[in-house]
mmCIF file of C-alpha atoms in Angstrom:
data_model
loop_
_atom_site.group_PDB
_atom_site.id
_atom_site.type_symbol
_atom_site.label_atom_id
_atom_site.label_comp_id
_atom_site.label_asym_id
_atom_site.label_seq_id
_atom_site.Cartn_x
_atom_site.Cartn_y
_atom_site.Cartn_z
ATOM 1 C CA MET M 423 0.000 0.000 0.000
ATOM 2 C CA ASN M 424 1.301 3.445 -0.902
ATOM 3 C CA LYS M 425 1.859 5.452 2.282
ATOM 4 C CA GLN M 426 2.355 8.780 0.465
ATOM 5 C CA ARG M 427 -1.078 9.110 -1.036
ATOM 6 C CA PRO M 428 -3.137 12.146 0.033
ATOM 7 C CA VAL M 429 -5.253 11.692 3.132
ATOM 8 C CA ASN M 430 -7.763 14.499 2.599
ATOM 9 C CA LEU M 431 -8.647 15.415 -0.975
ATOM 10 C CA ASP M 432 -9.843 18.957 -1.560
ATOM 11 C CA LEU M 433 -12.365 18.539 -4.379
ATOM 12 C CA THR M 434 -12.555 22.303 -4.955
ATOM 13 C CA SER M 435 -8.911 22.345 -6.026
ATOM 14 C CA MET M 436 -9.450 19.660 -8.691
ATOM 15 C CA SER M 437 -10.367 20.351 -12.283
ATOM 16 C CA PHE M 438 -13.111 18.014 -13.457
ATOM 17 C CA PRO M 439 -13.541 17.238 -17.168
ATOM 18 C CA VAL M 440 -16.767 18.356 -18.820
ATOM 19 C CA THR M 441 -17.935 14.735 -19.059
ATOM 20 C CA ALA M 442 -17.658 14.332 -15.278
ATOM 21 C CA ILE M 443 -19.546 17.579 -14.650
ATOM 22 C CA SER M 444 -22.340 16.482 -16.965
ATOM 23 C CA SER M 445 -22.525 13.045 -15.342
ATOM 24 C CA ILE M 446 -22.528 14.434 -11.807
ATOM 25 C CA LEU M 447 -25.262 16.954 -12.656
ATOM 26 C CA HIS M 448 -27.315 14.183 -14.277
ATOM 27 C CA ARG M 449 -27.163 12.205 -11.036
ATOM 28 C CA ILE M 450 -27.909 15.248 -8.860
ATOM 29 C CA THR M 451 -30.951 16.198 -10.952
ATOM 30 C CA GLY M 452 -32.156 12.602 -10.739
ATOM 31 C CA VAL M 453 -32.004 12.680 -6.948
ATOM 32 C CA PHE M 454 -33.679 16.109 -6.912
ATOM 33 C CA LEU M 455 -36.494 14.764 -9.103
ATOM 34 C CA VAL M 456 -37.243 12.052 -6.536
ATOM 35 C CA ILE M 457 -38.301 14.937 -4.291
ATOM 36 C CA GLY M 458 -39.516 17.384 -6.946
ATOM 37 C CA ILE M 459 -41.941 15.240 -8.910
ATOM 38 C CA PRO M 460 -44.036 14.359 -5.824
ATOM 39 C CA VAL M 461 -44.270 18.112 -5.123
ATOM 40 C CA LEU M 462 -45.572 18.674 -8.662
ATOM 41 C CA LEU M 463 -48.021 15.788 -8.295
ATOM 42 C CA TRP M 464 -49.216 17.185 -4.956
ATOM 43 C CA MET M 465 -49.797 20.602 -6.561
ATOM 44 C CA LEU M 466 -51.627 18.972 -9.483
ATOM 45 C CA GLY M 467 -53.849 16.951 -7.150
ATOM 46 C CA LYS M 468 -54.570 20.000 -5.024
ATOM 47 C CA SER M 469 -55.404 22.113 -8.057
ATOM 48 C CA LEU M 470 -57.771 19.484 -9.449
ATOM 49 C CA ALA M 471 -59.542 18.789 -6.145
ATOM 50 C CA SER M 472 -61.472 22.039 -5.890
ATOM 51 C CA GLU M 473 -61.541 25.671 -6.891
ATOM 52 C CA GLN M 474 -60.056 26.620 -3.512
ATOM 53 C CA GLY M 475 -57.260 24.073 -4.005
ATOM 54 C CA PHE M 476 -56.553 25.516 -7.439
ATOM 55 C CA ASN M 477 -56.332 28.999 -5.971
ATOM 56 C CA GLU M 478 -53.967 27.772 -3.227
ATOM 57 C CA ALA M 479 -51.701 26.001 -5.748
ATOM 58 C CA SER M 480 -51.748 29.065 -8.017
ATOM 59 C CA SER M 481 -50.836 31.391 -5.175
ATOM 60 C CA PHE M 482 -48.015 29.022 -4.120
ATOM 61 C CA VAL M 483 -46.533 29.038 -7.625
ATOM 62 C CA ALA M 484 -47.003 32.809 -7.884
ATOM 63 C CA ALA M 485 -45.085 33.430 -4.634
ATOM 64 C CA GLY M 486 -41.317 33.932 -4.740
ATOM 65 C CA PHE M 487 -40.241 30.636 -3.155
ATOM 66 C CA GLY M 488 -42.893 28.641 -4.998
ATOM 67 C CA LYS M 489 -41.842 30.110 -8.322
ATOM 68 C CA LEU M 490 -38.180 29.371 -7.570
ATOM 69 C CA LEU M 491 -39.025 25.801 -6.569
ATOM 70 C CA PHE M 492 -41.175 25.331 -9.688
ATOM 71 C CA TRP M 493 -38.328 26.687 -11.860
ATOM 72 C CA ALA M 494 -35.786 24.395 -10.181
ATOM 73 C CA ILE M 495 -37.954 21.313 -10.667
ATOM 74 C CA LEU M 496 -38.703 22.098 -14.312
ATOM 75 C CA SER M 497 -35.046 22.900 -15.011
ATOM 76 C CA SER M 498 -34.018 19.617 -13.382
ATOM 77 C CA ILE M 499 -36.524 17.676 -15.450
ATOM 78 C CA GLY M 500 -35.267 19.342 -18.637
ATOM 79 C CA PHE M 501 -31.582 18.781 -17.887
ATOM 80 C CA HIS M 502 -32.204 15.190 -16.823
ATOM 81 C CA ILE M 503 -34.087 14.463 -20.062
ATOM 82 C CA ILE M 504 -31.368 16.068 -22.212
ATOM 83 C CA ALA M 505 -28.601 14.144 -20.420
ATOM 84 C CA GLY M 506 -30.662 10.955 -20.609
ATOM 85 C CA LEU M 507 -31.038 11.372 -24.373
ATOM 86 C CA ARG M 508 -27.256 11.734 -24.607
ATOM 87 C CA HIS M 509 -26.864 8.448 -22.731
ATOM 88 C CA LEU M 510 -29.352 6.758 -25.073
ATOM 89 C CA LEU M 511 -27.396 8.025 -28.087
ATOM 90 C CA MET M 512 -24.196 6.694 -26.567
ATOM 91 C CA ASP M 513 -25.897 3.321 -26.003
ATOM 92 C CA ALA M 514 -26.714 3.346 -29.726
ATOM 93 C CA GLY M 515 -23.029 3.889 -30.516
ATOM 94 C CA ILE M 516 -23.173 7.632 -31.234
ATOM 95 C CA GLY M 517 -20.592 9.772 -29.446
ATOM 96 C CA GLU M 518 -18.740 6.965 -27.690
ATOM 97 C CA SER M 519 -15.261 8.269 -28.481
ATOM 98 C CA LEU M 520 -13.424 10.604 -26.120
ATOM 99 C CA GLU M 521 -13.947 13.564 -28.453
ATOM 100 C CA GLY M 522 -17.601 12.646 -29.035
ATOM 101 C CA GLY M 523 -18.207 12.242 -25.317
ATOM 102 C CA MET M 524 -16.712 15.636 -24.553
ATOM 103 C CA ARG M 525 -18.681 17.280 -27.361
ATOM 104 C CA GLY M 526 -21.904 15.599 -26.214
ATOM 105 C CA ALA M 527 -21.351 16.641 -22.595
ATOM 106 C CA THR M 528 -20.704 20.230 -23.680
ATOM 107 C CA ILE M 529 -23.885 20.236 -25.762
ATOM 108 C CA VAL M 530 -25.857 18.859 -22.799
ATOM 109 C CA LEU M 531 -24.523 21.568 -20.479
ATOM 110 C CA VAL M 532 -25.194 24.377 -22.979
ATOM 111 C CA LEU M 533 -28.720 23.138 -23.713
ATOM 112 C CA GLY M 534 -29.400 22.719 -19.993
ATOM 113 C CA VAL M 535 -28.330 26.305 -19.257
ATOM 114 C CA LEU M 536 -30.360 27.647 -22.200
ATOM 115 C CA LEU M 537 -33.398 25.679 -21.034
ATOM 116 C CA ALA M 538 -33.044 26.984 -17.467
ATOM 117 C CA ILE M 539 -32.749 30.558 -18.750
ATOM 118 C CA GLY M 540 -35.748 30.079 -21.034
ATOM 119 C CA LEU M 541 -37.835 28.654 -18.196
ATOM 120 C CA GLY M 542 -36.783 31.545 -15.959
ATOM 121 C CA VAL M 543 -37.863 34.075 -18.571
ATOM 122 C CA TRP M 544 -41.136 32.231 -19.060
ATOM 123 C CA LEU M 545 -41.905 32.094 -15.325
ATOM 124 C CA TRP M 546 -40.816 35.584 -14.415
#
């Protein structure tokens, strides 16, 4: 066993490749969706239950925190779908090379940012 290996790695000092960033964000958005989709389903159920429930759900989404939460959930869904499509393309043999993987990860990140900006403009 190598005794000179680092004991405490400072992840903020490391430079991650774009493929790692895309993969990590895909996993984070997946975990966030486990929490976010039930919130959306709760709001849908509340809004369909009665007129008062619809008004409560509408006022929650119209409020600052509710709008931010709604934007975060929709942005996570969008990024997760885009990254998932990239993985499906790679399973089909498209973009499996190192250069193709880096290009695909960059495209996923750019599209995810553009989608989040577009959703922000749409909501606010």
